[in-house]
PDB file of C-alpha atoms in Angstrom:
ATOM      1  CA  UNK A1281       0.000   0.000   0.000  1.00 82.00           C
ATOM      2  CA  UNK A1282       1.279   3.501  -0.859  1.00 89.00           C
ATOM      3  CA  UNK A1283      -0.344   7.035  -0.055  1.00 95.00           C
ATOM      4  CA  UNK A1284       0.827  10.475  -1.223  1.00 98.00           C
ATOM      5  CA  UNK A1285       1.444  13.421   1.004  1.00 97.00           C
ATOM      6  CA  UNK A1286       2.566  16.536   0.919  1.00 96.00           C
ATOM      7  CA  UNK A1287       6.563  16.728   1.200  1.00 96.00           C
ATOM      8  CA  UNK A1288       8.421  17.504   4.844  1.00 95.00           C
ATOM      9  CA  UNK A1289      11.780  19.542   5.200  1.00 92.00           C
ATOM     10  CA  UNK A1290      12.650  16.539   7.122  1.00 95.00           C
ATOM     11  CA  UNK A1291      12.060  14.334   4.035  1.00 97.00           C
ATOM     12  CA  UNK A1292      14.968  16.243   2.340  1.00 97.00           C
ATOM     13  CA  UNK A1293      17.246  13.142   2.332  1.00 97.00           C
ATOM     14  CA  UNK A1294      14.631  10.508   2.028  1.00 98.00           C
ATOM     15  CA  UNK A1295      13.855  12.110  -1.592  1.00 98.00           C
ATOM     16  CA  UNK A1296      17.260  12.791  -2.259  1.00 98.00           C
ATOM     17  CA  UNK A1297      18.120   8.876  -2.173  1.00 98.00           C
ATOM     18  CA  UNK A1298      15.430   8.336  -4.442  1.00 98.00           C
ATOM     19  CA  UNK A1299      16.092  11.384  -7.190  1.00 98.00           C
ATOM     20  CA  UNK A1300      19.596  10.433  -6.957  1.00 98.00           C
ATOM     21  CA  UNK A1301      18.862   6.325  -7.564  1.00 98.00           C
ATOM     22  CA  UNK A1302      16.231   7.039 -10.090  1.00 97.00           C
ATOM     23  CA  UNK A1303      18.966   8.878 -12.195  1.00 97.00           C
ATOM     24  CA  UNK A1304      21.160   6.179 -12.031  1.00 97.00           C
ATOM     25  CA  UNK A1305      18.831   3.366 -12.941  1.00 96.00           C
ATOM     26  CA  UNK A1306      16.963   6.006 -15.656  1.00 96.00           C
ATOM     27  CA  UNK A1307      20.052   7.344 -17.240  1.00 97.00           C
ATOM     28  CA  UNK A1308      22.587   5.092 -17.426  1.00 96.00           C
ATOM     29  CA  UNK A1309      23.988   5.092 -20.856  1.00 94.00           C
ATOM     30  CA  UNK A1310      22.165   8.401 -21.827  1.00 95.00           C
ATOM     31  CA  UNK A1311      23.800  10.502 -19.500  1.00 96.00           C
ATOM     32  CA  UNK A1312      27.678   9.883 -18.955  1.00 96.00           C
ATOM     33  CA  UNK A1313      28.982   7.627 -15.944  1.00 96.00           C
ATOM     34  CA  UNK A1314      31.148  10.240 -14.514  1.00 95.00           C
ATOM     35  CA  UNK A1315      28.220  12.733 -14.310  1.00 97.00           C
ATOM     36  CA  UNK A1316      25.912   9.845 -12.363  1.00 97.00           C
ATOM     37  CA  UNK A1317      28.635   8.738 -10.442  1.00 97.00           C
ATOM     38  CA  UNK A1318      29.107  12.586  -9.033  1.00 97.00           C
ATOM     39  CA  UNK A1319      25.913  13.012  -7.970  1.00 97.00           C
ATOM     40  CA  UNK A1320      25.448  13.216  -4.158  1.00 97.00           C
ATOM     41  CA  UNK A1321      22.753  12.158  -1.760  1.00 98.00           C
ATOM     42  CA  UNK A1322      24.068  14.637   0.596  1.00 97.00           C
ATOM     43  CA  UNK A1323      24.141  17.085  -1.786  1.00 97.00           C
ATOM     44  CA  UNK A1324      21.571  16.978  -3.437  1.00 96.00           C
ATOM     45  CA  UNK A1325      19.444  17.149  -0.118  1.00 96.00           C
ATOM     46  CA  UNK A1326      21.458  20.264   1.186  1.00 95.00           C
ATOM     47  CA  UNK A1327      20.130  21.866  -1.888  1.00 94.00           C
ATOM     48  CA  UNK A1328      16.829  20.685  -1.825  1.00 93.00           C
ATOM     49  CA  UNK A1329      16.366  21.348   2.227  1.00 93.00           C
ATOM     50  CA  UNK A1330      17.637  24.977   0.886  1.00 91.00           C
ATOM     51  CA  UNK A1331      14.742  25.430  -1.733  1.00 90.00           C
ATOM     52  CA  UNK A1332      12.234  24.164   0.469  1.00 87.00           C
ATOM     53  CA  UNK A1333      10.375  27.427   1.138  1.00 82.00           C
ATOM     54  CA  UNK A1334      11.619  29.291  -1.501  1.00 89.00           C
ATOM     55  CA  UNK A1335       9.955  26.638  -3.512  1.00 89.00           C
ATOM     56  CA  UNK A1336       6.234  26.773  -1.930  1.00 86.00           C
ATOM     57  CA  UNK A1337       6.352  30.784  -1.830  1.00 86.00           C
ATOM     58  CA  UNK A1338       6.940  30.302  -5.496  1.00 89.00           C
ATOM     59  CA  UNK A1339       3.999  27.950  -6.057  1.00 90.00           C
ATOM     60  CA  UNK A1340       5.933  24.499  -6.251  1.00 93.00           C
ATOM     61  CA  UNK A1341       3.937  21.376  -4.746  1.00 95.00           C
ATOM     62  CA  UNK A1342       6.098  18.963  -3.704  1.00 96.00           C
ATOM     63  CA  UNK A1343       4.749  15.320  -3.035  1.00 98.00           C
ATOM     64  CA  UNK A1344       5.804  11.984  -1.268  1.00 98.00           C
ATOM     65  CA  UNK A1345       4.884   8.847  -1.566  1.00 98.00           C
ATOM     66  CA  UNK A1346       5.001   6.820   1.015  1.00 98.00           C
ATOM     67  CA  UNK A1347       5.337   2.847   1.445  1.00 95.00           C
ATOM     68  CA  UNK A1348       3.481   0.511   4.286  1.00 92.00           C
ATOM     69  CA  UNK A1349       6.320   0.808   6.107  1.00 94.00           C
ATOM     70  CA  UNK A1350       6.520   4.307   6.322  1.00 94.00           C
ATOM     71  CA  UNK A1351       9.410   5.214   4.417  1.00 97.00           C
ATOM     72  CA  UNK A1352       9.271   7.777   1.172  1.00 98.00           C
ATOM     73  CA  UNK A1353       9.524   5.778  -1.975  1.00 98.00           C
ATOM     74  CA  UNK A1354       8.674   8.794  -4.359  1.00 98.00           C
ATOM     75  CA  UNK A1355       8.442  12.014  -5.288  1.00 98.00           C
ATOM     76  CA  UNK A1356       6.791  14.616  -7.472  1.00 98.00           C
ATOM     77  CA  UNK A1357       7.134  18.320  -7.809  1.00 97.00           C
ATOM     78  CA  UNK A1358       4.940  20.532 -10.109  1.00 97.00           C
ATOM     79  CA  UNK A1359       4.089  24.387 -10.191  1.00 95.00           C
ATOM     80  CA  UNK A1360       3.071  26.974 -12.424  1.00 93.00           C
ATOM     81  CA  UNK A1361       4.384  26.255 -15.573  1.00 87.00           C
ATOM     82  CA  UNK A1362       7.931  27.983 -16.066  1.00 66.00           C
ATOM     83  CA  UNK A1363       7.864  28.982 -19.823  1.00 56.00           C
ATOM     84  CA  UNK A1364       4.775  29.563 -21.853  1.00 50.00           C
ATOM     85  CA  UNK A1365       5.483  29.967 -25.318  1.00 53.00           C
ATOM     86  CA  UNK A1366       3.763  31.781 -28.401  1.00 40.00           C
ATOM     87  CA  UNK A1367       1.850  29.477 -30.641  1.00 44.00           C
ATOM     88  CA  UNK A1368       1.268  26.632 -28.008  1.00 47.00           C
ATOM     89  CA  UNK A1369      -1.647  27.748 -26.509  1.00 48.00           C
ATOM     90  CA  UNK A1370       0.225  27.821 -23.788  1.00 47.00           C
ATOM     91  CA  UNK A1371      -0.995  30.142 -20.873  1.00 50.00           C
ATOM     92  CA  UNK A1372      -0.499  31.143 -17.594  1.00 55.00           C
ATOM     93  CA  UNK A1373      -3.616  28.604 -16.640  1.00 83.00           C
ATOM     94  CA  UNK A1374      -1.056  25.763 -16.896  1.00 93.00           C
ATOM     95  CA  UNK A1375       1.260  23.883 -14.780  1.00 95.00           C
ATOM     96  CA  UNK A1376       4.086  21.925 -14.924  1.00 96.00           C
ATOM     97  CA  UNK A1377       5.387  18.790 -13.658  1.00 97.00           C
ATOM     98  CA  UNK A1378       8.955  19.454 -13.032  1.00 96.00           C
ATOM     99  CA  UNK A1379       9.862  16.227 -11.675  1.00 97.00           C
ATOM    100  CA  UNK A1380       8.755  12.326 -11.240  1.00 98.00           C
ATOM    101  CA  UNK A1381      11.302   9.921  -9.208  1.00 98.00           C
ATOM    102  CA  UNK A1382      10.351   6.092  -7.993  1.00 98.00           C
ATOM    103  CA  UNK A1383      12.659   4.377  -6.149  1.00 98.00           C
ATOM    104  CA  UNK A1384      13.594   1.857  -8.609  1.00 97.00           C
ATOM    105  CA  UNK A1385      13.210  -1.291  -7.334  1.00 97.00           C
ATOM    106  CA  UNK A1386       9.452   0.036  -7.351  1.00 97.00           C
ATOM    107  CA  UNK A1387       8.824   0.811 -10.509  1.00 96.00           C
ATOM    108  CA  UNK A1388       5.661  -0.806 -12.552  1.00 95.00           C
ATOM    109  CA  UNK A1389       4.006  -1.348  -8.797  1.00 95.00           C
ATOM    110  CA  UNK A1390       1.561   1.393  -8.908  1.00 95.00           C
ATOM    111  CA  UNK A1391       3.985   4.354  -6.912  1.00 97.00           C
ATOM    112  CA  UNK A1392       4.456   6.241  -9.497  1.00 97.00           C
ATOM    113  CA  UNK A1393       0.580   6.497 -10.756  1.00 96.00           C
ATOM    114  CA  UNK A1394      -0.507   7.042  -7.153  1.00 97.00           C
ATOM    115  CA  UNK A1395       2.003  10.481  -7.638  1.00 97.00           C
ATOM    116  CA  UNK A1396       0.995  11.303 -10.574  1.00 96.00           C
ATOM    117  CA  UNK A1397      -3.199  11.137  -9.759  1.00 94.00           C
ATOM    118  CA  UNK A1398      -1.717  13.380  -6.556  1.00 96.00           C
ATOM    119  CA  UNK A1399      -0.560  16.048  -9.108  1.00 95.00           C
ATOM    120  CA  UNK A1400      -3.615  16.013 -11.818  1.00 94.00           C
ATOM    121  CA  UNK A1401      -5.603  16.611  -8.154  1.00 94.00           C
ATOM    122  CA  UNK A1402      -3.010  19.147  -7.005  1.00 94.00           C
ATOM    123  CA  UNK A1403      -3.633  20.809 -10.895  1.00 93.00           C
ATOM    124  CA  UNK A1404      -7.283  20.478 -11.142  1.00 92.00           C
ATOM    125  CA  UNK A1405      -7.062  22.401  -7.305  1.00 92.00           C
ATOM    126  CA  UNK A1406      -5.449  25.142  -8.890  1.00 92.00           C
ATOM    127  CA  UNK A1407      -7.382  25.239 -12.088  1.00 91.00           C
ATOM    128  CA  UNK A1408      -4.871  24.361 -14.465  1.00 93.00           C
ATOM    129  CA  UNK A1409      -6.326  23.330 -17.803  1.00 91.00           C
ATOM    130  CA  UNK A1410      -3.317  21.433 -18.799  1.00 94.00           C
ATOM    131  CA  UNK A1411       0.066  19.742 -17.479  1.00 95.00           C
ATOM    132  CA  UNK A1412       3.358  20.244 -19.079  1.00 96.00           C
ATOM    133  CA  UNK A1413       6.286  17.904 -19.120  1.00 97.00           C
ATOM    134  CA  UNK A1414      10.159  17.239 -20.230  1.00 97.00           C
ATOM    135  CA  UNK A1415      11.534  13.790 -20.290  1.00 97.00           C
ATOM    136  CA  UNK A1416      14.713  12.788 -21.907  1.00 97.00           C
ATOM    137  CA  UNK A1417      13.814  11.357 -25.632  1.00 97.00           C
ATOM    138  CA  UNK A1418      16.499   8.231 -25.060  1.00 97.00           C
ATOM    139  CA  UNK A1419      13.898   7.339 -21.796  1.00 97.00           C
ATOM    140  CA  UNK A1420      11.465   4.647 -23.271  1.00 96.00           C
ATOM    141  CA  UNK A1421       9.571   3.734 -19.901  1.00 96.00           C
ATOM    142  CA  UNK A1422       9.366   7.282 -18.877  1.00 97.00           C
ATOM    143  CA  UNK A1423       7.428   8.265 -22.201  1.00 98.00           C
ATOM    144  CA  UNK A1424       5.233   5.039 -22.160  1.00 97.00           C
ATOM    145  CA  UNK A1425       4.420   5.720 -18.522  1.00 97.00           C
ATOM    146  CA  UNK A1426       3.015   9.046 -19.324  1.00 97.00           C
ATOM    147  CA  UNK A1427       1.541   7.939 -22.670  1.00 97.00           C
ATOM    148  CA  UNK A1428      -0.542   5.363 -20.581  1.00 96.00           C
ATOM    149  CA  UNK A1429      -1.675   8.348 -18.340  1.00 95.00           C
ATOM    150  CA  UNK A1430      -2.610  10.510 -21.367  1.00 95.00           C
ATOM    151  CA  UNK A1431       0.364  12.608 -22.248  1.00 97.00           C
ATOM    152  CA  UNK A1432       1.365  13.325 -25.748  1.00 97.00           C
ATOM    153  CA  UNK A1433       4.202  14.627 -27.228  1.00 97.00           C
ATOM    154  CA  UNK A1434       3.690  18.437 -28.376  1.00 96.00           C
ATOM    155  CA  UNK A1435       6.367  18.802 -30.552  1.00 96.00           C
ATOM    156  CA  UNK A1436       8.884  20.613 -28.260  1.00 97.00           C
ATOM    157  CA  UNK A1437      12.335  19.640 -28.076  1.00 98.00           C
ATOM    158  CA  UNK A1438      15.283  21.175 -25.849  1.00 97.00           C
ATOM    159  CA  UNK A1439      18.549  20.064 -25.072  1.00 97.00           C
ATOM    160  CA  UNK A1440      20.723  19.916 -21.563  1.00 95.00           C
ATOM    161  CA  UNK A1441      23.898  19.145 -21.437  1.00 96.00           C
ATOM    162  CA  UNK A1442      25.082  16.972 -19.185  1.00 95.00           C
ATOM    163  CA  UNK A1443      28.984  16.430 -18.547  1.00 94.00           C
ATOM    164  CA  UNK A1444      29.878  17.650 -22.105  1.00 94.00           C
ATOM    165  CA  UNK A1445      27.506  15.369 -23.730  1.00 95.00           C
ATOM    166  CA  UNK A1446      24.234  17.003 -25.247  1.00 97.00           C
ATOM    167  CA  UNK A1447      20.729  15.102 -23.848  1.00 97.00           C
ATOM    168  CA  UNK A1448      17.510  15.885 -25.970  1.00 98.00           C
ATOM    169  CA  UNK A1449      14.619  16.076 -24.309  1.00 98.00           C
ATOM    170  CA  UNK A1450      10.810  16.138 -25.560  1.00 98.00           C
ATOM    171  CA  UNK A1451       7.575  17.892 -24.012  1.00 98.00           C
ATOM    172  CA  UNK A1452       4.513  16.112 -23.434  1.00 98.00           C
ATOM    173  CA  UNK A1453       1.684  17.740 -22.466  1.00 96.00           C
ATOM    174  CA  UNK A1454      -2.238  16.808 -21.028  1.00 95.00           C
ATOM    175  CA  UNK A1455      -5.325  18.439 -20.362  1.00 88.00           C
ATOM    176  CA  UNK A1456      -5.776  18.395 -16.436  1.00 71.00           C
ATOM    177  CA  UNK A1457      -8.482  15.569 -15.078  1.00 62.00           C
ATOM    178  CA  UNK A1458      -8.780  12.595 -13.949  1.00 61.00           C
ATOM    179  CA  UNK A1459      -6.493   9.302 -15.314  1.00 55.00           C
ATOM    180  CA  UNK A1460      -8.112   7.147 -18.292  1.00 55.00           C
ATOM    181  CA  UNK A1461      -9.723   4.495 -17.345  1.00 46.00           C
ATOM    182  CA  UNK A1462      -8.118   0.840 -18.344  1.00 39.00           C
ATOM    183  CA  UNK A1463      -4.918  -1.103 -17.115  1.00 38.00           C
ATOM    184  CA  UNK A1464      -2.728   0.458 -14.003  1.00 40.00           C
ATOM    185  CA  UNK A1465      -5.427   3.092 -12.921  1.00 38.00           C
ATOM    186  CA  UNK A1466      -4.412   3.591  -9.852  1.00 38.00           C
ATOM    187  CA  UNK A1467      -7.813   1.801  -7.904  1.00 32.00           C
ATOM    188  CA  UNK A1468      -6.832  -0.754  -9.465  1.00 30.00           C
ATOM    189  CA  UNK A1469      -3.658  -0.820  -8.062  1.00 33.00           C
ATOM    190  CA  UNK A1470      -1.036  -0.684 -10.187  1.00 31.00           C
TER     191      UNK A1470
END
């Protein structure tokens, strides 16, 4: 059993672990070694313990999910969304989901659906017609995870680079509601 909650300073390091392992497992081969080997747990949650209320005075939401046995086994953060652009119908009504992380051992067992119903509530809340998205292109499951939830690709691209090496990424975007009905809805539990 898993439930979603809103995120803790204290859960700082708890999130970390599992942005930080979800990298790994996600990017290897995508993203160079070097650049997943650097990362840091410690780190990352000095930075993110840092952000923490800068982040919900500027509108961020971020989310836990929690296992049975109490510990945080993923996270979500979404906000307003950061860029609109000209032409996409894009508007200041929209959000974004900035980030998705399962711990990985986890994945396909329903986590990361239970976080992602948490943030089409979290946008329907706030009125947001529609949910934006980057994932890296090279990341299969990601995309066919939020196909299944009714995500398509837009037709933005963008590039980061990452340790020298450039990493495309693709927007998806959906109109705010409730998940389709079928296969790994989350009452089914998935």
């Amino acid at each position: 059993m898993t439930w979603v909650r809103e995120m803790a300073v204290g859960d700082a390091a708890a999130v970390s672990a599992v942005r930080v392992a979800g990298w790994r497992a996600a990017y290897a081969g995508v993203i160079p070694g070097a650049y997943l080997d650097a990362m840091s747990v410690e780190r990352d949650a000095a930075r993110r313990e840092e952000r923490f209320a800068t982040g919900r005075a500027a509108g961020l939401c971020d989310l836990v999910a929690v296992g049975a046995d109490g510990q945080v086994v993923g996270w979500a953060c979404c906000g307003p969304r950061d860029t609109p652009e000209a032409g996409t119908g894009a508007g200041p009504g929209e959000g974004e989901l900035y980030a998705l992380y399962v711990r990985p051992d986890l994945l396909g067992r329903g986590v990361g659906r239970a976080l992602l119903g948490a943030v089409h509530d979290e946008a329907a809340a706030r009125g947001w017609g529609a949910l934006v998205l980057w994932v890296v292109e090279a990341n299969a499951r990601a995309r066919r995870f939020y196909e299944a939830a009714g995500y398509r690709a837009d037709g933005g691209a963008q590039s980061e680079e990452y340790a020298g090496v450039a990493v495309r990424e693709v927007r998806y975007r959906r109109v705010a509601g409730p998940f389709p009905a079928g296969p790994g809805h989350p009452s089914d539990g998935a």
